[in-house]
Amino acid sequence: MTQANIRPISGRTRANWIRLRTMILLRWVAIIGQLIAISVAQLLFGLQLELGLCYFAIGASVIANLVAGFVFPENKRLTEIENLSMILFDLLQIAFLLYLTGGLNNPFALLLLGPVTISATALSLRSTLILCSSAIVLASILAVFHLPLMTEDGEVLHIPELFIFGQWTALVIAIVFTSAYSRRVTTEVHSMSDALAATQMALAREQKLTDLGGVIAAAAHELGTPLATIKLASSELLNDLKAQPDLAEDAALIRDQADRCRDILHDMGRAGKDDLLLRNAPLEAVVLEAAEPHMTRGKEVILSQVDGPSHRKTQPIVIRKPEIIHGLRNLIQNAVDFAKSTVWIESSWTEESISIRIVDDGAGFPQHILGRIGDPFMRERTLSQIDLTRPEYEGMGLGLFIAKTLLERSGAQLRFANGYEGLHVTPAPGAVVEVIWPRAKLSAEVTHDGIGENQQITA
């Protein structure tokens, strides 16, 4: 699966994941709270309530819960429409209870925010807008139409009209703000979760390819001896059967096919031997391995080492981690995709750090996304915000997020800029990505003289 095929899961899809059992449990909690509130208001404070209608409203919720619990299995997942219907029913039930108990004079009017918040965190944007609109309409109706809240002495409990207006205004603002805030945070969390899952998939794939290469190398090594024996025996038969052309032709065919098998195993095992035996490699070899798949795509890819005042002549030996190779490969792929003709990959190091700069001669990063590079699943921009010269950047968020996450996991820091930002020495106007590691995080240099004792290779 490529990064281009990975898409964030929509709110509508997530809404289908909610269990009916969860909604039933939440409704039972609300029912218990409503019964307690009505009992306390009547018995402790002596308020005169329309108990018949109040118990009717609560009873409707009880019946709905019992029917849902008996008709549907416990593991049922609600659809988007079913979720919206249940939450809208709860909103209407709360509004009806508030109508019976003083409308916005009742401090429990704040409970109108409950269904709206649940919708913002669990349902799609359209369903959330429907519930927010319904909550605002119901709050407006309750501000004007409601049964009075009276004590045993017949005194009507109400707050001044100015306070009613303030209560309504506060509810409307709270509905809008709470919904927007909850939805924004939930969307960010879901996007990050999806992107991290995609990162784990990419890393697991890279690790599997590494392990597969080791298996191929072992197979090539083990099959080398029997293939050599077959070739030797067939060559001797070919010499002995010169007087029998038909049999000699068969022996020659066997020898040629043995050579072919040897060549195939050699090609298959080349990368495998590297992954199995070369746990450490020179920095240039690691960069070359990351860049190799993109060096034949019609763009010139130039690898170089940058000399500086503290530059050491001997390049460092670094740890060959799958996340480093995959992360660099993603960055190089992005540079090759948007370069006009040339991509420069520059390696440099000091006593304290190792850095790799990837520069292309394209148009550079669009300014409106430069500060957001590395965020997963970048949102679509309005037409005025889209750089028409590089519209492809609107879909590059996940690939760069995976690269950034994998490289940061290895201890690197990434910087993104456009040309002539002082981050590179190659004169190019395009995008610049600099990856910097503390040398201790990446270096695997041998600190002793001589070959030393053989080290056991562990998986």
Short mmCIF file of C-alpha atoms in Angstrom, two decimals:
data_model
loop_
_atom_site.label_atom_id
_atom_site.label_comp_id
_atom_site.label_asym_id
_atom_site.label_seq_id
_atom_site.Cartn_x
_atom_site.Cartn_y
_atom_site.Cartn_z
CA MET A 1 0.00 0.00 0.00
CA THR A 2 1.47 3.34 -1.01
CA GLN A 3 1.11 6.55 0.92
CA ALA A 4 -1.04 7.95 -1.86
CA ASN A 5 -3.62 5.24 -1.19
CA ILE A 6 -3.81 5.95 2.54
CA ARG A 7 -6.60 8.33 3.45
CA PRO A 8 -7.87 9.58 6.82
CA ILE A 9 -11.00 7.90 8.09
CA SER A 10 -13.99 10.20 7.73
CA GLY A 11 -16.29 11.23 10.55
CA ARG A 12 -19.15 9.38 8.88
CA THR A 13 -17.13 6.16 8.96
CA ARG A 14 -16.15 6.68 12.60
CA ALA A 15 -19.80 7.24 13.54
CA ASN A 16 -20.51 3.70 12.38
CA TRP A 17 -18.08 2.39 14.99
CA ILE A 18 -20.16 3.48 18.03
CA ARG A 19 -21.85 0.62 19.84
CA LEU A 20 -25.52 0.75 20.74
CA ARG A 21 -24.58 -0.49 24.21
CA THR A 22 -22.53 2.67 24.80
CA MET A 23 -25.42 4.97 23.89
CA ILE A 24 -27.82 2.94 26.06
CA LEU A 25 -25.52 3.22 29.08
CA LEU A 26 -25.19 6.98 28.62
CA ARG A 27 -28.96 7.31 28.39
CA TRP A 28 -29.44 5.27 31.62
CA VAL A 29 -27.09 7.69 33.40
CA ALA A 30 -29.15 10.63 32.09
CA ILE A 31 -32.42 8.96 33.16
CA ILE A 32 -31.16 8.38 36.70
CA GLY A 33 -29.98 11.98 36.93
CA GLN A 34 -33.35 13.31 35.72
CA LEU A 35 -35.28 11.20 38.25
CA ILE A 36 -33.05 12.41 41.08
CA ALA A 37 -33.39 16.07 40.01
CA ILE A 38 -37.21 15.89 39.84
CA SER A 39 -37.49 14.06 43.18
CA VAL A 40 -35.21 16.51 44.97
CA ALA A 41 -37.01 19.53 43.44
CA GLN A 42 -40.38 18.24 44.66
CA LEU A 43 -39.56 16.68 48.02
CA LEU A 44 -36.74 18.91 49.26
CA PHE A 45 -37.65 22.29 47.75
CA GLY A 46 -41.40 21.81 47.40
CA LEU A 47 -41.61 22.91 43.79
CA GLN A 48 -44.88 22.33 41.96
CA LEU A 49 -44.10 20.34 38.84
CA GLU A 50 -46.17 18.66 36.18
CA LEU A 51 -45.09 15.27 37.47
CA GLY A 52 -47.24 13.31 35.05
CA LEU A 53 -45.68 14.92 32.00
CA CYS A 54 -42.20 14.81 33.55
CA TYR A 55 -42.46 11.09 34.22
CA PHE A 56 -43.93 10.64 30.75
CA ALA A 57 -40.83 12.24 29.19
CA ILE A 58 -38.50 10.13 31.33
CA GLY A 59 -40.60 7.03 30.67
CA ALA A 60 -40.21 7.56 26.93
CA SER A 61 -36.43 7.33 27.36
CA VAL A 62 -36.79 4.24 29.52
CA ILE A 63 -39.00 2.50 26.94
CA ALA A 64 -36.63 3.47 24.10
CA ASN A 65 -33.70 2.00 26.04
CA LEU A 66 -35.52 -1.22 26.88
CA VAL A 67 -36.70 -1.74 23.30
CA ALA A 68 -33.21 -1.08 21.90
CA GLY A 69 -31.68 -3.45 24.46
CA PHE A 70 -34.06 -6.32 23.72
CA VAL A 71 -34.41 -5.95 19.95
CA PHE A 72 -30.77 -5.45 18.97
CA PRO A 73 -27.69 -7.49 19.99
CA GLU A 74 -25.22 -5.99 22.44
CA ASN A 75 -22.47 -5.75 19.81
CA LYS A 76 -24.58 -3.77 17.31
CA ARG A 77 -22.79 -0.81 15.75
CA LEU A 78 -24.99 2.16 15.02
CA THR A 79 -25.05 3.79 11.61
CA GLU A 80 -24.69 7.53 11.13
CA ILE A 81 -28.47 7.99 10.81
CA GLU A 82 -29.18 5.83 13.87
CA ASN A 83 -26.69 7.78 15.96
CA LEU A 84 -28.14 11.08 14.82
CA SER A 85 -31.67 9.88 15.61
CA MET A 86 -30.77 8.74 19.13
CA ILE A 87 -28.94 11.95 20.01
CA LEU A 88 -31.68 14.12 18.50
CA PHE A 89 -34.26 12.18 20.57
CA ASP A 90 -32.25 12.87 23.73
CA LEU A 91 -32.00 16.56 22.85
CA LEU A 92 -35.75 16.82 22.35
CA GLN A 93 -36.41 14.94 25.59
CA ILE A 94 -34.20 17.32 27.58
CA ALA A 95 -35.84 20.33 25.93
CA PHE A 96 -39.32 18.99 26.81
CA LEU A 97 -38.31 18.53 30.46
CA LEU A 98 -36.94 22.09 30.52
CA TYR A 99 -40.25 23.33 29.03
CA LEU A 100 -42.08 21.68 31.91
CA THR A 101 -39.71 23.11 34.54
CA GLY A 102 -39.25 26.79 33.76
CA GLY A 103 -37.39 26.89 30.48
CA LEU A 104 -34.23 28.97 30.68
CA ASN A 105 -35.09 29.93 34.26
CA ASN A 106 -34.00 26.40 35.08
CA PRO A 107 -30.22 26.18 35.69
CA PHE A 108 -30.30 22.68 34.17
CA ALA A 109 -30.71 24.34 30.75
CA LEU A 110 -26.96 23.82 30.51
CA LEU A 111 -27.69 20.14 29.77
CA LEU A 112 -28.60 21.12 26.21
CA LEU A 113 -24.84 21.13 25.58
CA GLY A 114 -24.54 17.39 26.28
CA PRO A 115 -25.98 15.95 23.04
CA VAL A 116 -24.24 18.64 20.99
CA THR A 117 -20.83 17.79 22.47
CA ILE A 118 -21.35 14.07 21.85
CA SER A 119 -22.27 14.81 18.25
CA ALA A 120 -19.18 16.98 17.71
CA THR A 121 -16.85 14.26 18.96
CA ALA A 122 -18.52 11.25 17.34
CA LEU A 123 -20.58 12.21 14.29
CA SER A 124 -19.90 13.79 10.92
CA LEU A 125 -19.91 17.52 10.29
CA ARG A 126 -23.38 17.47 8.72
CA SER A 127 -24.93 15.67 11.69
CA THR A 128 -23.21 18.05 14.08
CA LEU A 129 -24.57 21.06 12.22
CA ILE A 130 -28.09 19.58 12.36
CA LEU A 131 -27.87 19.04 16.12
CA CYS A 132 -26.32 22.46 16.78
CA SER A 133 -29.07 24.16 14.78
CA SER A 134 -31.73 22.14 16.61
CA ALA A 135 -30.22 23.02 20.01
CA ILE A 136 -30.15 26.75 19.18
CA VAL A 137 -33.78 26.66 17.96
CA LEU A 138 -34.90 24.79 21.09
CA ALA A 139 -33.04 27.22 23.37
CA SER A 140 -34.74 30.14 21.58
CA ILE A 141 -38.18 28.54 22.03
CA LEU A 142 -37.53 27.80 25.72
CA ALA A 143 -36.56 31.43 26.31
CA VAL A 144 -40.10 32.48 25.39
CA PHE A 145 -42.39 29.47 25.84
CA HIS A 146 -42.30 27.36 29.03
CA LEU A 147 -44.41 26.43 32.03
CA PRO A 148 -43.74 28.55 35.10
CA LEU A 149 -41.70 27.13 37.92
CA MET A 150 -43.72 27.61 41.16
CA THR A 151 -43.23 26.89 44.85
CA GLU A 152 -45.83 25.40 47.20
CA ASP A 153 -46.99 28.93 48.07
CA GLY A 154 -47.74 29.70 44.43
CA GLU A 155 -44.74 31.99 43.99
CA VAL A 156 -43.36 31.94 40.46
CA LEU A 157 -39.59 31.51 40.31
CA HIS A 158 -38.09 33.45 37.43
CA ILE A 159 -35.09 35.57 36.69
CA PRO A 160 -35.16 39.04 35.06
CA GLU A 161 -35.65 39.17 31.31
CA LEU A 162 -32.20 40.62 30.88
CA PHE A 163 -30.76 37.53 32.56
CA ILE A 164 -32.93 35.31 30.37
CA PHE A 165 -31.43 37.01 27.33
CA GLY A 166 -27.97 36.55 28.81
CA GLN A 167 -28.72 32.87 29.51
CA TRP A 168 -29.86 32.40 25.90
CA THR A 169 -26.82 34.21 24.52
CA ALA A 170 -24.48 32.17 26.70
CA LEU A 171 -26.14 28.93 25.58
CA VAL A 172 -25.88 29.80 21.89
CA ILE A 173 -22.23 30.79 22.23
CA ALA A 174 -21.50 27.67 24.27
CA ILE A 175 -23.22 25.43 21.69
CA VAL A 176 -21.21 26.91 18.83
CA PHE A 177 -17.91 27.15 20.68
CA THR A 178 -18.11 23.76 22.38
CA SER A 179 -19.05 22.05 19.14
CA ALA A 180 -16.29 23.73 17.14
CA TYR A 181 -13.69 23.15 19.85
CA SER A 182 -14.62 19.51 20.43
CA ARG A 183 -14.76 18.75 16.72
CA ARG A 184 -11.44 20.45 16.03
CA VAL A 185 -9.61 18.62 18.80
CA THR A 186 -11.21 15.29 17.92
CA THR A 187 -10.31 15.72 14.24
CA GLU A 188 -6.70 16.48 15.15
CA VAL A 189 -6.51 13.42 17.38
CA HIS A 190 -8.04 11.18 14.70
CA SER A 191 -5.74 12.55 12.00
CA MET A 192 -2.69 11.98 14.16
CA SER A 193 -3.88 8.47 15.03
CA ASP A 194 -4.41 7.63 11.34
CA ALA A 195 -1.04 9.07 10.37
CA LEU A 196 0.81 7.22 13.13
CA ALA A 197 -0.88 3.99 12.04
CA ALA A 198 0.29 4.65 8.48
CA THR A 199 3.79 5.33 9.80
CA GLN A 200 3.82 2.02 11.64
CA MET A 201 2.67 0.27 8.46
CA ALA A 202 5.47 1.90 6.45
CA LEU A 203 8.09 0.98 9.04
CA ALA A 204 6.77 -2.59 9.32
CA ARG A 205 6.90 -2.94 5.53
CA GLU A 206 10.49 -1.68 5.46
CA GLN A 207 11.44 -4.08 8.25
CA LYS A 208 9.78 -6.99 6.44
CA LEU A 209 11.72 -6.18 3.28
CA THR A 210 14.91 -6.13 5.34
CA ASP A 211 14.09 -9.50 6.91
CA LEU A 212 13.12 -10.92 3.53
CA GLY A 213 16.45 -9.81 2.13
CA GLY A 214 18.21 -11.74 4.86
CA VAL A 215 16.23 -14.89 4.03
CA ILE A 216 17.08 -14.51 0.35
CA ALA A 217 20.76 -14.05 1.16
CA ALA A 218 20.74 -17.19 3.30
CA ALA A 219 18.97 -19.15 0.54
CA ALA A 220 21.48 -17.92 -2.04
CA HIS A 221 24.33 -18.97 0.20
CA GLU A 222 22.91 -22.41 0.95
CA LEU A 223 22.02 -23.15 -2.70
CA GLY A 224 25.40 -22.05 -3.97
CA THR A 225 27.12 -25.36 -3.17
CA PRO A 226 24.58 -27.73 -4.81
CA LEU A 227 24.45 -25.49 -7.89
CA ALA A 228 28.24 -25.58 -8.15
CA THR A 229 28.12 -29.38 -7.87
CA ILE A 230 25.48 -29.56 -10.63
CA LYS A 231 27.57 -27.35 -12.87
CA LEU A 232 30.72 -29.39 -12.25
CA ALA A 233 28.95 -32.70 -12.91
CA SER A 234 27.26 -31.39 -16.04
CA SER A 235 30.57 -30.05 -17.38
CA GLU A 236 32.21 -33.45 -16.88
CA LEU A 237 29.26 -35.17 -18.56
CA LEU A 238 29.56 -32.75 -21.45
CA ASN A 239 33.18 -33.75 -21.94
CA ASP A 240 32.35 -37.47 -21.71
CA LEU A 241 29.42 -37.23 -24.15
CA LYS A 242 31.09 -35.47 -27.04
CA ALA A 243 30.52 -38.54 -29.17
CA GLN A 244 26.77 -38.45 -28.40
CA PRO A 245 25.47 -35.08 -29.57
CA ASP A 246 21.92 -35.53 -28.25
CA LEU A 247 23.03 -36.33 -24.71
CA ALA A 248 25.77 -33.68 -24.87
CA GLU A 249 23.15 -31.10 -25.73
CA ASP A 250 21.13 -32.04 -22.64
CA ALA A 251 24.24 -31.83 -20.45
CA ALA A 252 25.02 -28.38 -21.86
CA LEU A 253 21.45 -27.28 -21.11
CA ILE A 254 21.81 -28.44 -17.50
CA ARG A 255 25.07 -26.50 -17.13
CA ASP A 256 23.59 -23.33 -18.62
CA GLN A 257 20.49 -23.50 -16.39
CA ALA A 258 22.71 -23.97 -13.33
CA ASP A 259 24.58 -20.79 -14.33
CA ARG A 260 21.29 -19.00 -14.75
CA CYS A 261 20.10 -20.09 -11.29
CA ARG A 262 23.39 -18.88 -9.84
CA ASP A 263 22.97 -15.44 -11.46
CA ILE A 264 19.37 -15.12 -10.29
CA LEU A 265 20.29 -15.99 -6.71
CA HIS A 266 23.21 -13.58 -6.88
CA ASP A 267 20.95 -10.71 -7.94
CA MET A 268 18.29 -11.59 -5.36
CA GLY A 269 20.79 -12.03 -2.58
CA ARG A 270 22.79 -8.85 -3.15
CA ALA A 271 20.47 -6.60 -1.13
CA GLY A 272 19.82 -9.41 1.31
CA LYS A 273 23.52 -9.81 2.09
CA ASP A 274 23.74 -6.09 2.68
CA ASP A 275 20.84 -6.14 5.15
CA LEU A 276 21.97 -9.29 6.89
CA LEU A 277 25.68 -8.56 7.25
CA LEU A 278 26.16 -4.81 6.93
CA ARG A 279 24.36 -3.61 10.04
CA ASN A 280 26.59 -0.54 9.82
CA ALA A 281 27.68 1.27 6.67
CA PRO A 282 29.41 4.47 5.55
CA LEU A 283 27.12 7.49 5.48
CA GLU A 284 27.42 7.78 1.71
CA ALA A 285 26.30 4.15 1.24
CA VAL A 286 23.18 4.73 3.36
CA VAL A 287 22.30 7.90 1.41
CA LEU A 288 22.88 6.07 -1.88
CA GLU A 289 20.62 3.21 -0.80
CA ALA A 290 17.85 5.68 0.05
CA ALA A 291 18.24 7.58 -3.22
CA GLU A 292 18.77 4.63 -5.58
CA PRO A 293 15.05 3.94 -6.41
CA HIS A 294 14.64 7.56 -7.58
CA MET A 295 17.86 7.99 -9.58
CA THR A 296 16.35 6.65 -12.81
CA ARG A 297 13.16 8.71 -12.89
CA GLY A 298 14.30 11.27 -15.44
CA LYS A 299 15.82 13.76 -12.98
CA GLU A 300 19.53 14.13 -12.21
CA VAL A 301 20.30 13.21 -8.60
CA ILE A 302 23.72 14.47 -7.45
CA LEU A 303 25.24 13.06 -4.25
CA SER A 304 28.07 15.04 -2.69
CA GLN A 305 29.95 15.54 0.53
CA VAL A 306 30.38 19.08 1.81
CA ASP A 307 33.79 20.09 3.11
CA GLY A 308 34.00 22.56 5.96
CA PRO A 309 36.42 23.82 8.61
CA SER A 310 35.60 20.94 10.96
CA HIS A 311 35.08 18.35 8.22
CA ARG A 312 36.81 15.02 8.80
CA LYS A 313 38.32 13.29 5.81
CA THR A 314 37.01 9.89 6.85
CA GLN A 315 33.25 9.74 6.59
CA PRO A 316 31.41 8.31 9.60
CA ILE A 317 30.11 4.76 9.83
CA VAL A 318 26.41 4.94 10.70
CA ILE A 319 23.76 2.48 11.81
CA ARG A 320 21.60 1.23 8.94
CA LYS A 321 18.13 1.54 10.43
CA PRO A 322 15.05 0.87 8.27
CA GLU A 323 13.38 4.04 9.54
CA ILE A 324 16.33 6.18 8.45
CA ILE A 325 16.43 4.71 4.95
CA HIS A 326 12.65 4.89 4.50
CA GLY A 327 12.46 8.44 5.86
CA LEU A 328 15.25 9.72 3.61
CA ARG A 329 13.72 7.90 0.65
CA ASN A 330 10.40 9.71 1.18
CA LEU A 331 12.15 13.08 1.31
CA ILE A 332 14.16 12.30 -1.83
CA GLN A 333 11.02 11.10 -3.62
CA ASN A 334 9.30 14.39 -2.82
CA ALA A 335 12.30 16.36 -4.13
CA VAL A 336 12.44 14.33 -7.36
CA ASP A 337 8.67 14.73 -7.85
CA PHE A 338 8.85 18.53 -7.82
CA ALA A 339 12.32 19.20 -9.22
CA LYS A 340 12.65 20.66 -12.70
CA SER A 341 15.80 18.74 -13.61
CA THR A 342 18.18 18.29 -10.66
CA VAL A 343 18.19 17.20 -7.03
CA TRP A 344 21.23 17.67 -4.80
CA ILE A 345 21.81 15.46 -1.77
CA GLU A 346 24.62 16.84 0.36
CA SER A 347 26.14 15.05 3.35
CA SER A 348 28.28 16.75 5.96
CA TRP A 349 29.46 15.99 9.45
CA THR A 350 31.37 17.42 12.38
CA GLU A 351 32.57 16.01 15.66
CA GLU A 352 29.11 16.68 17.16
CA SER A 353 26.59 16.16 14.35
CA ILE A 354 25.77 14.53 11.02
CA SER A 355 23.53 16.30 8.52
CA ILE A 356 21.98 15.58 5.14
CA ARG A 357 20.52 18.33 2.95
CA ILE A 358 18.13 17.57 0.11
CA VAL A 359 17.71 20.41 -2.37
CA ASP A 360 15.72 20.59 -5.60
CA ASP A 361 15.59 23.18 -8.36
CA GLY A 362 11.81 23.39 -8.41
CA ALA A 363 9.57 26.24 -7.30
CA GLY A 364 10.05 25.60 -3.58
CA PHE A 365 7.51 25.02 -0.83
CA PRO A 366 4.36 27.17 -1.15
CA GLN A 367 4.41 29.82 1.55
CA HIS A 368 0.94 28.97 2.86
CA ILE A 369 2.06 25.46 3.92
CA LEU A 370 5.69 26.11 4.84
CA GLY A 371 4.87 26.38 8.53
CA ARG A 372 2.64 23.27 8.47
CA ILE A 373 4.96 20.83 6.72
CA GLY A 374 5.03 17.58 8.66
CA ASP A 375 1.39 17.77 9.76
CA PRO A 376 -0.56 14.66 8.69
CA PHE A 377 -3.39 14.91 6.15
CA MET A 378 -3.16 18.60 5.39
CA ARG A 379 -6.61 20.05 4.92
CA GLU A 380 -7.71 21.27 1.54
CA ARG A 381 -7.27 25.00 1.10
CA THR A 382 -9.54 27.46 -0.59
CA LEU A 383 -8.85 28.28 -4.23
CA SER A 384 -7.16 31.55 -3.28
CA GLN A 385 -4.75 29.71 -0.97
CA ILE A 386 -3.75 27.01 -3.46
CA ASP A 387 -0.51 27.58 -5.32
CA LEU A 388 -1.57 26.81 -8.88
CA THR A 389 2.06 26.27 -9.91
CA ARG A 390 2.41 23.36 -7.48
CA PRO A 391 -1.09 22.01 -6.75
CA GLU A 392 0.38 18.59 -5.91
CA TYR A 393 1.52 19.91 -2.55
CA GLU A 394 -2.07 19.85 -1.34
CA GLY A 395 -1.79 16.05 -0.96
CA MET A 396 1.75 15.60 0.29
CA GLY A 397 1.04 15.75 4.03
CA LEU A 398 1.12 12.05 4.90
CA GLY A 399 4.34 11.16 3.08
CA LEU A 400 6.29 13.97 4.72
CA PHE A 401 4.69 13.19 8.08
CA ILE A 402 5.88 9.59 7.82
CA ALA A 403 9.38 10.73 6.85
CA LYS A 404 9.49 13.30 9.66
CA THR A 405 8.19 10.87 12.27
CA LEU A 406 10.57 8.06 11.31
CA LEU A 407 13.60 10.33 11.18
CA GLU A 408 12.74 12.03 14.48
CA ARG A 409 12.39 8.58 16.02
CA SER A 410 16.04 7.99 15.08
CA GLY A 411 17.05 11.18 16.90
CA ALA A 412 17.05 13.63 13.97
CA GLN A 413 15.76 17.17 13.72
CA LEU A 414 14.25 18.39 10.44
CA ARG A 415 14.19 21.89 8.96
CA PHE A 416 12.18 22.89 5.90
CA ALA A 417 12.89 26.02 3.89
CA ASN A 418 13.14 27.42 0.39
CA GLY A 419 16.30 28.25 -1.57
CA TYR A 420 18.89 30.74 -0.39
CA GLU A 421 17.88 30.27 3.24
CA GLY A 422 21.45 29.66 4.34
CA LEU A 423 20.91 25.94 4.87
CA HIS A 424 22.91 24.66 1.90
CA VAL A 425 25.78 25.53 -0.38
CA THR A 426 24.33 24.41 -3.70
CA PRO A 427 22.81 27.44 -5.46
CA ALA A 428 19.24 26.33 -6.12
CA PRO A 429 15.96 28.22 -5.71
CA GLY A 430 13.82 25.21 -4.79
CA ALA A 431 12.84 23.44 -1.60
CA VAL A 432 15.43 22.58 1.03
CA VAL A 433 15.11 19.87 3.68
CA GLU A 434 17.88 19.49 6.24
CA VAL A 435 18.08 16.45 8.50
CA ILE A 436 20.47 16.76 11.45
CA TRP A 437 21.43 14.02 13.92
CA PRO A 438 23.60 14.27 17.00
CA ARG A 439 26.59 12.18 16.01
CA ALA A 440 26.21 9.93 19.04
CA LYS A 441 22.68 8.94 17.90
CA LEU A 442 23.71 7.80 14.42
CA SER A 443 27.39 6.95 14.50
CA ALA A 444 28.47 3.30 14.74
CA GLU A 445 32.20 3.81 14.26
CA VAL A 446 34.66 1.19 15.49
CA THR A 447 36.73 2.69 18.29
CA HIS A 448 39.39 -0.04 18.57
CA ASP A 449 42.26 -0.95 16.27
CA GLY A 450 42.32 -4.17 14.32
CA ILE A 451 39.55 -6.51 13.42
CA GLY A 452 38.96 -7.87 16.89
CA GLU A 453 36.83 -10.82 17.84
CA ASN A 454 33.96 -12.01 15.68
CA GLN A 455 30.63 -10.58 16.79
CA GLN A 456 27.48 -12.65 16.76
CA ILE A 457 24.80 -11.30 14.43
CA THR A 458 21.45 -11.00 16.17
CA ALA A 459 18.11 -10.48 14.51
#
